[in-house]
PDB file of C-alpha atoms in Angstrom:
ATOM      1  CA  MET S  21      12.316 -21.494   9.228  1.00 48.00           C
ATOM      2  CA  SER S  22      12.113 -18.600   6.804  1.00 48.00           C
ATOM      3  CA  SER S  23      15.013 -17.478   4.708  1.00 49.00           C
ATOM      4  CA  THR S  24      15.469 -13.781   4.146  1.00 51.00           C
ATOM      5  CA  SER S  25      18.406 -12.270   2.406  1.00 46.00           C
ATOM      6  CA  ALA S  26      20.272  -9.439   4.004  1.00 45.00           C
ATOM      7  CA  PRO S  27      19.751  -6.119   2.265  1.00 51.00           C
ATOM      8  CA  GLY S  28      22.533  -5.164  -0.098  1.00 48.00           C
ATOM      9  CA  PRO S  29      24.499  -1.963   0.045  1.00 55.00           C
ATOM     10  CA  VAL S  30      22.356   1.128  -0.210  1.00 80.00           C
ATOM     11  CA  GLY S  31      23.243   3.328  -3.156  1.00 94.00           C
ATOM     12  CA  PRO S  32      23.582   7.086  -3.081  1.00 97.00           C
ATOM     13  CA  VAL S  33      20.797   9.571  -3.581  1.00 97.00           C
ATOM     14  CA  VAL S  34      21.308  11.012  -7.060  1.00 97.00           C
ATOM     15  CA  VAL S  35      19.960  14.466  -7.867  1.00 97.00           C
ATOM     16  CA  GLY S  36      19.882  16.415 -11.108  1.00 95.00           C
ATOM     17  CA  THR S  37      20.784  20.060 -10.909  1.00 93.00           C
ATOM     18  CA  ASP S  38      20.995  22.871 -13.442  1.00 90.00           C
ATOM     19  CA  GLY S  39      20.976  25.925 -11.181  1.00 88.00           C
ATOM     20  CA  SER S  40      17.250  26.588 -11.606  1.00 89.00           C
ATOM     21  CA  GLU S  41      14.912  27.101  -8.652  1.00 91.00           C
ATOM     22  CA  PRO S  42      13.195  23.714  -9.195  1.00 91.00           C
ATOM     23  CA  ALA S  43      16.648  22.094  -9.200  1.00 92.00           C
ATOM     24  CA  ARG S  44      17.591  23.850  -5.951  1.00 94.00           C
ATOM     25  CA  ARG S  45      14.419  22.441  -4.349  1.00 94.00           C
ATOM     26  CA  ALA S  46      15.371  19.003  -5.653  1.00 95.00           C
ATOM     27  CA  VAL S  47      18.880  19.301  -4.174  1.00 96.00           C
ATOM     28  CA  LEU S  48      17.476  20.368  -0.788  1.00 96.00           C
ATOM     29  CA  PHE S  49      15.103  17.390  -0.797  1.00 96.00           C
ATOM     30  CA  ALA S  50      17.915  15.042  -1.871  1.00 97.00           C
ATOM     31  CA  LEU S  51      20.276  16.307   0.832  1.00 97.00           C
ATOM     32  CA  ARG S  52      17.662  15.737   3.526  1.00 96.00           C
ATOM     33  CA  GLU S  53      16.832  12.291   2.149  1.00 96.00           C
ATOM     34  CA  ALA S  54      20.529  11.342   2.045  1.00 97.00           C
ATOM     35  CA  GLN S  55      20.805  12.396   5.714  1.00 96.00           C
ATOM     36  CA  VAL S  56      17.860  10.198   6.701  1.00 95.00           C
ATOM     37  CA  ARG S  57      19.197   7.241   4.714  1.00 95.00           C
ATOM     38  CA  GLY S  58      22.780   7.736   5.883  1.00 95.00           C
ATOM     39  CA  VAL S  59      24.121   7.686   2.327  1.00 97.00           C
ATOM     40  CA  ALA S  60      26.089   9.964   0.036  1.00 97.00           C
ATOM     41  CA  LEU S  61      24.616  12.430  -2.441  1.00 97.00           C
ATOM     42  CA  ARG S  62      25.624  12.470  -6.105  1.00 98.00           C
ATOM     43  CA  ALA S  63      24.823  15.838  -7.725  1.00 97.00           C
ATOM     44  CA  VAL S  64      24.601  15.424 -11.502  1.00 97.00           C
ATOM     45  CA  ARG S  65      24.647  18.072 -14.188  1.00 95.00           C
ATOM     46  CA  ALA S  66      24.570  17.596 -17.928  1.00 92.00           C
ATOM     47  CA  TYR S  67      25.888  20.265 -20.248  1.00 89.00           C
ATOM     48  CA  GLY S  68      26.562  20.926 -23.914  1.00 80.00           C
ATOM     49  CA  SER S  69      23.915  18.587 -25.273  1.00 69.00           C
ATOM     50  CA  GLY S  70      23.491  20.744 -28.335  1.00 57.00           C
ATOM     51  CA  ARG S  71      19.928  21.622 -27.329  1.00 48.00           C
ATOM     52  CA  ALA S  72      20.969  24.903 -25.741  1.00 44.00           C
ATOM     53  CA  ASP S  73      23.937  27.161 -25.326  1.00 39.00           C
ATOM     54  CA  PRO S  74      25.858  26.908 -22.053  1.00 42.00           C
ATOM     55  CA  SER S  75      24.350  30.265 -21.068  1.00 36.00           C
ATOM     56  CA  ASP S  76      20.952  28.525 -20.935  1.00 41.00           C
ATOM     57  CA  LEU S  77      22.325  26.224 -18.233  1.00 42.00           C
ATOM     58  CA  GLY S  78      23.224  28.998 -15.828  1.00 45.00           C
ATOM     59  CA  THR S  79      26.857  29.189 -16.902  1.00 42.00           C
ATOM     60  CA  PRO S  80      28.446  32.384 -18.170  1.00 43.00           C
ATOM     61  CA  SER S  81      27.720  33.298 -21.755  1.00 40.00           C
ATOM     62  CA  TRP S  82      30.488  31.965 -23.968  1.00 41.00           C
ATOM     63  CA  PRO S  83      31.527  33.604 -27.221  1.00 43.00           C
ATOM     64  CA  ARG S  84      30.765  31.018 -29.895  1.00 43.00           C
ATOM     65  CA  THR S  85      32.610  31.210 -33.187  1.00 42.00           C
ATOM     66  CA  SER S  86      31.849  27.572 -34.022  1.00 47.00           C
ATOM     67  CA  GLY S  87      29.739  24.742 -32.651  1.00 48.00           C
ATOM     68  CA  ALA S  88      32.550  23.635 -30.318  1.00 48.00           C
ATOM     69  CA  LEU S  89      32.299  24.100 -26.566  1.00 52.00           C
ATOM     70  CA  PRO S  90      35.179  25.715 -24.690  1.00 57.00           C
ATOM     71  CA  THR S  91      37.478  23.015 -23.331  1.00 61.00           C
ATOM     72  CA  HIS S  92      37.232  24.335 -19.787  1.00 82.00           C
ATOM     73  CA  LEU S  93      33.424  24.317 -19.689  1.00 84.00           C
ATOM     74  CA  HIS S  94      33.412  21.075 -17.670  1.00 85.00           C
ATOM     75  CA  ASP S  95      35.492  22.733 -14.946  1.00 88.00           C
ATOM     76  CA  VAL S  96      33.261  25.822 -14.854  1.00 90.00           C
ATOM     77  CA  VAL S  97      30.089  23.744 -14.644  1.00 91.00           C
ATOM     78  CA  ALA S  98      31.566  21.463 -11.959  1.00 92.00           C
ATOM     79  CA  ARG S  99      32.604  24.478  -9.859  1.00 94.00           C
ATOM     80  CA  GLU S 100      29.108  25.987 -10.115  1.00 94.00           C
ATOM     81  CA  VAL S 101      27.493  22.728  -9.025  1.00 95.00           C
ATOM     82  CA  THR S 102      29.966  22.296  -6.173  1.00 95.00           C
ATOM     83  CA  ASP S 103      29.399  25.840  -4.904  1.00 95.00           C
ATOM     84  CA  SER S 104      25.609  25.593  -5.150  1.00 94.00           C
ATOM     85  CA  VAL S 105      25.399  22.195  -3.444  1.00 95.00           C
ATOM     86  CA  GLU S 106      27.787  23.280  -0.698  1.00 95.00           C
ATOM     87  CA  GLU S 107      25.634  26.340   0.031  1.00 95.00           C
ATOM     88  CA  LEU S 108      22.532  24.147   0.271  1.00 95.00           C
ATOM     89  CA  ARG S 109      24.386  21.527   2.346  1.00 95.00           C
ATOM     90  CA  ARG S 110      25.236  24.219   4.914  1.00 94.00           C
ATOM     91  CA  GLN S 111      21.586  25.338   4.887  1.00 94.00           C
ATOM     92  CA  VAL S 112      20.404  21.786   5.645  1.00 94.00           C
ATOM     93  CA  GLY S 113      23.007  21.432   8.413  1.00 92.00           C
ATOM     94  CA  GLU S 114      24.477  18.479  10.214  1.00 92.00           C
ATOM     95  CA  PRO S 115      24.990  15.664   9.884  1.00 90.00           C
ATOM     96  CA  PHE S 116      26.686  16.647   6.654  1.00 91.00           C
ATOM     97  CA  VAL S 117      26.417  14.095   3.888  1.00 94.00           C
ATOM     98  CA  GLU S 118      29.251  13.203   1.566  1.00 95.00           C
ATOM     99  CA  VAL S 119      28.741  14.861  -1.810  1.00 96.00           C
ATOM    100  CA  GLU S 120      30.062  13.705  -5.170  1.00 96.00           C
ATOM    101  CA  VAL S 121      29.715  16.048  -8.160  1.00 96.00           C
ATOM    102  CA  HIS S 122      29.260  14.390 -11.541  1.00 96.00           C
ATOM    103  CA  CYS S 123      29.231  16.617 -14.642  1.00 94.00           C
ATOM    104  CA  GLU S 124      29.016  15.136 -18.097  1.00 93.00           C
ATOM    105  CA  ARG S 125      28.392  16.358 -21.600  1.00 91.00           C
ATOM    106  CA  GLY S 126      25.161  14.974 -23.004  1.00 91.00           C
ATOM    107  CA  ARG S 127      21.383  14.971 -22.891  1.00 91.00           C
ATOM    108  CA  PRO S 128      20.235  15.648 -19.321  1.00 92.00           C
ATOM    109  CA  ALA S 129      17.878  12.653 -19.041  1.00 92.00           C
ATOM    110  CA  ARG S 130      20.466  10.210 -20.408  1.00 94.00           C
ATOM    111  CA  VAL S 131      23.224  11.571 -18.136  1.00 95.00           C
ATOM    112  CA  LEU S 132      20.917  11.285 -15.091  1.00 95.00           C
ATOM    113  CA  LEU S 133      19.800   7.775 -15.956  1.00 96.00           C
ATOM    114  CA  ASP S 134      23.385   6.622 -16.478  1.00 96.00           C
ATOM    115  CA  ALA S 135      24.568   8.270 -13.241  1.00 96.00           C
ATOM    116  CA  SER S 136      21.783   6.598 -11.243  1.00 95.00           C
ATOM    117  CA  GLN S 137      22.550   2.985 -12.145  1.00 95.00           C
ATOM    118  CA  ASP S 138      23.792   2.240  -8.603  1.00 96.00           C
ATOM    119  CA  ALA S 139      21.478   4.712  -6.834  1.00 96.00           C
ATOM    120  CA  GLY S 140      18.929   4.069  -4.137  1.00 96.00           C
ATOM    121  CA  LEU S 141      16.875   7.083  -5.229  1.00 96.00           C
ATOM    122  CA  LEU S 142      16.859   9.601  -8.079  1.00 97.00           C
ATOM    123  CA  VAL S 143      15.568  13.149  -7.491  1.00 96.00           C
ATOM    124  CA  VAL S 144      14.803  15.611 -10.291  1.00 94.00           C
ATOM    125  CA  GLY S 145      13.179  19.023 -10.356  1.00 91.00           C
ATOM    126  CA  THR S 146      10.200  20.220 -12.318  1.00 86.00           C
ATOM    127  CA  ARG S 147      10.445  22.767 -15.069  1.00 73.00           C
ATOM    128  CA  GLY S 148       8.151  25.524 -16.199  1.00 40.00           C
ATOM    129  CA  ALA S 149       6.824  28.743 -14.761  1.00 39.00           C
ATOM    130  CA  GLY S 150       3.458  29.902 -13.544  1.00 38.00           C
ATOM    131  CA  ALA S 151       0.523  27.834 -12.325  1.00 45.00           C
ATOM    132  CA  TRP S 152       0.583  25.363 -15.234  1.00 45.00           C
ATOM    133  CA  GLY S 153       4.350  24.832 -14.841  1.00 47.00           C
ATOM    134  CA  ARG S 154       3.783  23.639 -11.278  1.00 46.00           C
ATOM    135  CA  LEU S 155       1.336  21.008 -12.551  1.00 49.00           C
ATOM    136  CA  ALA S 156       3.367  19.682 -15.486  1.00 53.00           C
ATOM    137  CA  LEU S 157       6.750  17.978 -15.592  1.00 61.00           C
ATOM    138  CA  GLY S 158       9.441  19.146 -17.950  1.00 76.00           C
ATOM    139  CA  SER S 159      10.746  16.892 -20.705  1.00 84.00           C
ATOM    140  CA  THR S 160      13.791  15.744 -18.722  1.00 86.00           C
ATOM    141  CA  SER S 161      11.742  14.942 -15.613  1.00 86.00           C
ATOM    142  CA  THR S 162       9.165  13.075 -17.696  1.00 86.00           C
ATOM    143  CA  GLU S 163      11.791  10.987 -19.479  1.00 89.00           C
ATOM    144  CA  VAL S 164      13.570  10.161 -16.217  1.00 90.00           C
ATOM    145  CA  VAL S 165      10.315   9.132 -14.499  1.00 88.00           C
ATOM    146  CA  HIS S 166       9.445   6.804 -17.386  1.00 88.00           C
ATOM    147  CA  HIS S 167      12.870   5.185 -17.836  1.00 90.00           C
ATOM    148  CA  ALA S 168      14.549   5.071 -14.418  1.00 91.00           C
ATOM    149  CA  HIS S 169      15.298   1.715 -12.818  1.00 92.00           C
ATOM    150  CA  VAL S 170      15.224   3.198  -9.305  1.00 94.00           C
ATOM    151  CA  PRO S 171      12.537   5.123  -7.407  1.00 95.00           C
ATOM    152  CA  VAL S 172      12.211   8.738  -8.588  1.00 94.00           C
ATOM    153  CA  VAL S 173      11.059  11.771  -6.602  1.00 93.00           C
ATOM    154  CA  VAL S 174      10.023  15.078  -8.204  1.00 92.00           C
ATOM    155  CA  PRO S 175       9.585  17.629  -5.375  1.00 90.00           C
ATOM    156  CA  LEU S 176       6.860  20.107  -6.309  1.00 84.00           C
ATOM    157  CA  ALA S 177       7.480  22.730  -3.665  1.00 67.00           C
TER     158      ALA S 177
END
């Protein structure tokens, strides 16, 4: 008689999003994969890592008189992610998957890796423009691929 253990609970599909076109493709892929797996989607966005101004992340340009981020930036970023994912969720159609939005201040790769600890799959977009950009991963995607403890997908098109 063979002994097989029952599979444990399946974690959510986690996807990184920053409002870019590669991120939108990643969210579309992640939504479809969550449908197939019958699991929730966790949309993750890092902000205010110090590497770029919030305006580089697709958020409105903030007047900066010091190095401090506006206290309501988290709410603005979370609303943008929610709106974008909801638009894409409607595009994918039924059955609708449950969506959790997770926004955190920090380095994008670290925030994604932390948010995917209980995930079944992690999806990230590519970065770059032009023909070479489609062949090379961005720094966040590269770091996530090398350090994730779950399977990672980087949709190219």
